[in-house]
Amino acid sequence: FPYTTLFRSAQIRCKKKRIRIEKFLDNIADAEVRLILRLRYVDGKSWLRIGTILECDGSWARKKVLKYLKNNQ
């Protein structure tokens, strides 16, 4: 049963991290950046896939996020 306890503990840690990430994302005023970050870091999409979803180049989405993070440290 120690694996059950370890698994449950890991689940709780992941849930707490997810809540922190969601709160961070909720505080981003730019809806496009918020969506890109959610697609990348919550949904695990590649930059290429994000570009396809947003009908743009994946590198544009990545650069937009990098610019946002640089300006909002």
Coordinates of C-alpha atoms in Angstrom, one line a residue:
F1 CA 0.0 0.0 0.0
P2 CA 2.9 2.5 0.1
Y3 CA 2.5 3.0 -3.6
T4 CA -1.1 4.1 -3.1
T5 CA 0.0 6.7 -0.6
L6 CA 2.8 7.9 -2.9
F7 CA 0.4 8.1 -5.8
R8 CA -2.2 10.0 -3.8
S9 CA 0.5 12.4 -2.5
A10 CA 1.7 13.0 -6.1
Q11 CA -1.9 13.6 -7.2
I12 CA -2.4 16.2 -4.5
R13 CA 0.9 18.0 -5.5
C14 CA -0.1 18.0 -9.1
K15 CA -3.5 19.4 -8.3
K16 CA -2.0 22.2 -6.2
K17 CA 0.4 23.1 -9.0
R18 CA -2.4 23.1 -11.6
I19 CA -4.4 25.5 -9.4
R20 CA -1.3 27.8 -9.1
I21 CA -0.9 27.7 -12.9
E22 CA -4.6 28.4 -13.5
K23 CA -4.4 31.4 -11.1
F24 CA -1.4 32.7 -12.9
L25 CA -3.1 32.4 -16.3
D26 CA -6.3 34.0 -15.0
N27 CA -4.3 37.2 -14.1
I28 CA -3.0 37.6 -17.7
A29 CA -4.9 40.5 -19.3
D30 CA -3.9 39.7 -22.9
A31 CA -6.4 37.0 -23.9
E32 CA -4.2 35.8 -26.8
V33 CA -1.2 35.3 -24.6
R34 CA -3.4 33.6 -22.0
L35 CA -4.7 31.2 -24.6
I36 CA -1.2 30.4 -26.0
L37 CA 0.2 29.7 -22.5
R38 CA -2.8 27.5 -21.7
L39 CA -2.4 25.5 -24.9
R40 CA 1.3 25.1 -24.4
Y41 CA 1.6 24.5 -20.6
V42 CA -1.7 23.1 -19.6
D43 CA -2.8 21.2 -22.7
G44 CA 0.8 20.3 -23.7
K45 CA 0.5 21.4 -27.4
S46 CA 3.6 22.0 -29.5
W47 CA 4.3 25.4 -30.9
L48 CA 3.5 24.0 -34.3
R49 CA 0.1 22.8 -33.2
I50 CA -0.6 26.1 -31.4
G51 CA 0.2 27.9 -34.7
T52 CA -2.3 25.6 -36.5
I53 CA -5.0 26.2 -33.9
L54 CA -4.5 30.0 -34.1
E55 CA -4.0 30.0 -37.8
C56 CA -0.6 31.5 -37.6
D57 CA 3.1 30.5 -37.5
G58 CA 4.1 28.6 -34.4
S59 CA 7.2 30.7 -34.0
W60 CA 5.0 33.8 -33.9
A61 CA 3.1 32.4 -30.9
R62 CA 6.3 31.5 -29.2
K63 CA 7.8 34.9 -29.8
K64 CA 4.6 36.6 -28.5
V65 CA 4.9 34.6 -25.3
L66 CA 8.6 35.4 -24.9
K67 CA 7.9 39.1 -25.4
Y68 CA 5.1 39.0 -22.9
L69 CA 7.2 37.3 -20.3
K70 CA 10.1 39.6 -20.9
N71 CA 7.9 42.7 -20.4
N72 CA 6.1 41.3 -17.4
Q73 CA 8.8 39.9 -15.2

